[in-house]
Short mmCIF file of C-alpha atoms and ligand atoms in Angstrom, two decimals:
data_model
loop_
_atom_site.label_atom_id
_atom_site.label_comp_id
_atom_site.label_asym_id
_atom_site.label_seq_id
_atom_site.Cartn_x
_atom_site.Cartn_y
_atom_site.Cartn_z
CA MET E 37 151.42 260.89 157.41
CA CYS E 38 154.56 259.44 158.80
CA GLY E 39 158.07 260.86 159.84
CA ILE E 40 161.52 260.98 159.86
CA VAL E 41 164.74 261.62 162.17
CA GLY E 42 167.94 261.77 161.94
CA ALA E 43 171.15 262.40 164.64
CA VAL E 44 174.75 263.25 164.18
CA SER E 45 176.74 262.96 167.42
CA GLY E 46 179.71 262.88 169.66
CA SER E 47 177.91 259.62 170.93
CA SER E 48 175.85 256.42 169.77
CA VAL E 49 172.57 257.76 168.56
CA ASN E 50 170.22 254.41 168.21
CA GLU E 51 168.31 254.97 171.30
CA LYS E 52 168.02 258.64 170.08
CA LEU E 53 166.62 257.87 166.87
CA PHE E 54 164.19 255.27 168.39
CA ASN E 55 162.80 257.43 170.96
CA GLY E 56 162.52 260.07 168.14
CA LEU E 57 160.84 257.41 165.90
CA SER E 58 158.69 256.28 169.05
CA ASN E 59 157.49 260.16 169.23
CA LEU E 60 156.46 260.33 166.11
CA GLU E 61 154.11 256.98 165.74
CA TYR E 62 151.01 259.25 166.71
CA ARG E 63 151.50 260.51 162.82
CA GLY E 64 150.34 256.78 161.49
CA TYR E 65 152.67 254.49 159.44
CA ASP E 66 153.34 250.90 158.16
CA SER E 67 156.88 250.08 158.18
CA VAL E 68 159.93 251.23 159.87
CA GLY E 69 163.49 251.18 159.61
CA MET E 70 166.80 252.77 160.70
CA CYS E 71 170.15 253.12 159.21
CA LEU E 72 173.75 253.84 160.99
CA ILE E 73 177.19 254.25 159.72
CA ASN E 74 179.73 252.32 161.46
CA ASN E 75 183.67 251.84 160.41
CA GLY E 76 182.34 253.29 156.99
CA ARG E 77 179.85 251.03 156.35
CA PHE E 78 175.76 251.12 156.44
CA LEU E 79 173.98 248.81 159.12
CA LEU E 80 170.58 249.11 158.14
CA LYS E 81 167.15 247.26 159.93
CA LYS E 82 163.87 247.83 158.83
CA GLY E 83 160.33 245.92 158.51
CA VAL E 84 157.01 246.16 158.32
CA GLY E 85 154.65 246.96 161.26
CA LYS E 86 154.85 248.88 164.55
CA LEU E 87 158.08 250.32 165.88
CA GLU E 88 158.15 247.72 168.86
CA GLU E 89 157.15 244.81 166.76
CA VAL E 90 159.96 245.39 164.51
CA HIS E 91 162.28 246.07 167.25
CA LYS E 92 161.66 242.79 168.81
CA LYS E 93 162.90 241.03 165.44
CA VAL E 94 165.49 243.51 164.87
CA ASP E 95 166.98 245.11 167.82
CA PHE E 96 167.34 248.42 166.64
CA LEU E 97 169.21 249.49 169.73
CA SER E 98 172.26 247.32 168.94
CA ILE E 99 173.07 249.19 165.82
CA PRO E 100 176.48 250.51 166.77
CA GLY E 101 177.31 254.45 165.31
CA ASN E 102 177.31 258.11 165.93
CA VAL E 103 175.34 259.18 163.06
CA GLY E 104 172.02 257.61 161.56
CA ILE E 105 168.82 258.23 159.96
CA GLY E 106 165.20 256.74 160.83
CA HIS E 107 161.86 256.74 159.16
CA CYS E 108 158.61 255.22 159.90
CA ARG E 109 156.37 254.85 156.46
CA TRP E 110 153.04 255.77 155.08
CA SER E 111 153.51 254.12 151.81
CA THR E 112 152.13 256.00 148.75
CA HIS E 113 154.22 254.28 145.87
CA GLY E 114 154.77 250.42 146.37
CA GLY E 115 152.96 247.97 148.93
CA VAL E 116 153.59 247.57 152.37
CA THR E 117 156.74 245.22 152.29
CA GLU E 118 160.12 245.16 153.95
CA LYS E 119 161.92 245.95 150.60
CA ASN E 120 160.02 249.15 150.33
CA ALA E 121 160.43 250.28 153.96
CA HIS E 122 162.89 253.00 154.24
CA PRO E 123 165.76 253.70 154.29
CA HIS E 124 166.82 253.28 150.75
CA LEU E 125 170.17 252.86 149.15
CA ASP E 126 171.89 253.54 145.53
CA CYS E 127 173.50 250.64 143.55
CA SER E 128 177.01 251.14 145.49
CA ARG E 129 175.49 251.02 149.11
CA ARG E 130 177.22 254.56 149.65
CA ILE E 131 174.05 256.65 149.82
CA ALA E 132 171.09 256.15 152.28
CA VAL E 133 168.07 257.86 152.06
CA VAL E 134 164.94 258.68 154.22
CA HIS E 135 161.99 260.40 152.92
CA ASN E 136 158.43 261.37 153.63
CA GLY E 137 156.31 262.86 150.55
CA ILE E 138 155.82 262.12 146.76
CA ILE E 139 158.27 262.36 143.89
CA GLU E 140 155.88 263.18 141.27
CA ASN E 141 158.05 262.93 138.24
CA TYR E 142 159.87 259.67 139.63
CA SER E 143 158.61 257.26 136.70
CA GLU E 144 160.54 259.52 134.25
CA LEU E 145 163.61 259.55 136.22
CA LYS E 146 163.38 255.86 137.11
CA GLU E 147 163.38 255.23 133.75
CA GLU E 148 166.56 257.28 132.65
CA LEU E 149 168.34 256.07 135.71
CA ILE E 150 167.61 252.51 134.50
CA LYS E 151 168.76 253.14 131.04
CA LYS E 152 171.83 254.24 132.49
CA GLY E 153 172.55 251.01 134.33
CA HIS E 154 171.02 251.61 137.66
CA LYS E 155 169.14 248.75 139.43
CA PHE E 156 166.51 249.48 141.94
CA HIS E 157 165.37 247.04 144.71
CA SER E 158 162.26 248.70 145.61
CA GLN E 159 158.78 250.05 144.07
CA THR E 160 159.00 253.35 145.61
CA ASP E 161 159.64 256.58 144.71
CA THR E 162 162.00 257.60 147.26
CA GLU E 163 164.78 255.14 145.70
CA VAL E 164 165.07 257.43 142.83
CA ILE E 165 166.76 259.91 144.95
CA ALA E 166 169.33 257.75 145.94
CA HIS E 167 170.20 256.78 142.66
CA LEU E 168 170.29 260.35 140.93
CA ILE E 169 172.47 261.39 143.96
CA GLU E 170 174.84 258.67 142.86
CA ASP E 171 174.37 259.37 139.11
CA VAL E 172 176.29 262.52 139.85
CA LEU E 173 178.72 261.90 143.08
CA SER E 174 181.82 260.89 141.42
CA GLN E 175 182.34 264.35 139.65
CA ASN E 176 181.01 266.56 142.63
CA GLY E 177 181.17 266.69 146.57
CA ILE E 178 178.08 265.12 148.33
CA GLU E 179 176.54 268.42 148.83
CA LYS E 180 176.85 269.59 145.21
CA ALA E 181 175.62 265.91 144.34
CA THR E 182 172.44 266.37 146.64
CA ARG E 183 171.68 269.94 145.22
CA LEU E 184 172.17 268.93 141.38
CA ALA E 185 169.70 265.78 142.43
CA LEU E 186 166.89 267.90 144.33
CA ASN E 187 166.96 269.98 141.54
CA ARG E 188 165.47 267.67 139.19
CA ILE E 189 163.03 266.33 141.30
CA GLU E 190 159.22 267.56 141.50
CA GLY E 191 156.92 266.98 144.28
CA SER E 192 157.12 267.13 147.86
CA TYR E 193 160.06 265.77 150.61
CA ALA E 194 161.32 265.55 153.77
CA LEU E 195 164.73 263.96 153.14
CA GLY E 196 167.56 262.62 155.42
CA ILE E 197 170.91 261.44 153.60
CA LEU E 198 173.83 259.72 154.35
CA PHE E 199 176.96 258.79 152.74
CA ALA E 200 178.83 256.00 154.28
CA GLU E 201 182.12 257.52 153.07
CA GLU E 202 181.37 260.98 155.13
CA PRO E 203 180.37 259.64 158.62
CA GLN E 204 180.81 262.90 160.27
CA LYS E 205 177.92 264.90 158.33
CA LEU E 206 174.08 264.19 158.00
CA ILE E 207 172.40 266.01 155.08
CA ALA E 208 168.18 266.86 155.37
CA ALA E 209 166.52 269.18 152.88
CA ARG E 210 162.62 269.65 152.52
CA ASN E 211 159.97 270.86 150.19
CA GLU E 212 156.32 271.03 151.19
CA SER E 213 156.78 268.12 153.95
CA PRO E 214 157.72 269.34 157.37
CA LEU E 215 161.47 269.28 158.69
CA ILE E 216 163.01 270.93 161.40
CA ILE E 217 166.70 270.67 162.90
CA GLY E 218 167.70 270.51 166.60
CA ILE E 219 170.68 271.98 167.48
CA GLY E 220 172.16 270.12 170.47
CA ASN E 221 175.40 269.61 172.50
CA ASN E 222 177.98 268.22 170.86
CA GLU E 223 174.96 266.78 168.55
CA ASN E 224 172.50 268.16 166.16
CA PHE E 225 169.36 266.63 164.80
CA ILE E 226 166.66 266.46 162.32
CA SER E 227 162.96 265.60 162.61
CA SER E 228 159.38 265.94 161.45
CA ASP E 229 158.34 267.66 164.53
CA VAL E 230 159.63 269.78 167.60
CA PRO E 231 158.21 267.29 170.17
CA SER E 232 159.80 264.35 169.11
CA ILE E 233 163.35 265.88 169.79
CA LEU E 234 162.74 268.26 172.83
CA GLY E 235 164.21 265.43 175.37
CA TYR E 236 167.36 266.29 173.64
CA THR E 237 167.41 269.97 172.63
CA ASN E 238 164.97 272.82 172.74
CA LYS E 239 166.82 274.88 170.07
CA ILE E 240 165.30 274.13 166.55
CA ILE E 241 165.56 275.85 163.41
CA TYR E 242 162.67 275.77 161.06
CA LEU E 243 163.73 274.57 157.41
CA GLU E 244 161.61 275.95 154.58
CA ASP E 245 161.12 274.73 150.96
CA LYS E 246 163.87 274.12 149.19
CA GLU E 247 166.39 274.43 151.58
CA ILE E 248 169.22 271.96 152.40
CA ALA E 249 170.90 271.55 155.72
CA VAL E 250 174.54 270.24 156.05
CA LEU E 251 174.71 269.17 160.04
CA THR E 252 177.87 267.61 161.77
CA LYS E 253 177.97 267.22 165.48
CA ASN E 254 179.19 270.82 165.85
CA SER E 255 177.74 272.81 163.01
CA ALA E 256 174.55 273.09 161.25
CA LYS E 257 175.11 275.15 157.60
CA VAL E 258 171.68 275.69 155.18
CA PHE E 259 171.77 276.49 151.80
CA ASP E 260 169.13 276.97 148.87
CA LEU E 261 168.85 274.84 145.80
CA SER E 262 171.65 277.03 144.13
CA GLY E 263 174.12 276.50 147.05
CA SER E 264 173.98 279.93 148.67
CA VAL E 265 173.96 280.18 152.39
CA LYS E 266 171.08 280.85 154.33
CA ASN E 267 171.15 282.69 157.45
CA LYS E 268 168.90 280.94 159.73
CA LYS E 269 167.29 282.02 163.06
CA ILE E 270 167.97 279.33 166.38
CA ASN E 271 164.50 279.59 168.04
CA ILE E 272 164.45 278.82 171.60
CA ILE E 273 161.16 276.62 172.35
CA ARG E 274 159.56 277.06 175.79
CA TRP E 275 156.67 274.57 175.71
N1 LIG N 428 156.56 258.32 148.79
C1 LIG N 428 157.52 257.43 149.68
C2 LIG N 428 156.86 255.85 149.76
O1 LIG N 428 155.81 255.39 149.68
C3 LIG N 428 157.47 258.10 151.05
C4 LIG N 428 156.06 257.60 151.82
C5 LIG N 428 156.14 258.56 153.11
O2 LIG N 428 156.15 259.90 153.26
O3 LIG N 428 156.26 257.81 154.41
O4 LIG N 428 158.11 255.21 150.31
#
């Protein structure tokens, strides 16, 4: 097991992501990474090893930005290397993806995308998601492009997705892998579990399978994979 976190906020998120990842460490992992958006560009740091070890080398807390995603990886496809650590990007470096789970049909999708000219940088199944979205992004907005890509994927996923050109938004989705949304004050979160973000909010929305969430710092909208709005309950956690 392993975990993902994400935050979109009115203030800096590096420490929130770092604390979230640190709270997910109990799940076991082999590498970690974080990506934030600053001035319309991704700032990405990742490495093999424990959070504290990698942090000593890359200084996660120095990454500026009010929106970001973080990941601790338990590798299933591709060795334990820095290249295979998440987040993964598309060719144009406009889309960043963190993923927990397994994309069962990744090799067919990868072959198809390579024929279309996409260049892969890792051996992971995850990277196909970034390229699949990239492939349909120019004719669709980020939300529809994400939906179209997810409709082609078979397997399990908890996803956090960023678009460099839309730094006010964080997109999340799940299928057969845990993912929750935290509703904060002028900020919203995603995480693999509730305790990891209880320091920031106790208002939780439970995502269900095949749901996509579009978060800004002040809103959280959930859709199914056909784009219909889902009305979700906000649960107040009193643990
Ligand atoms: N299958 C992906 C990989 O090997 C994600 C693994 C995970 O859940 O951390 O990179």
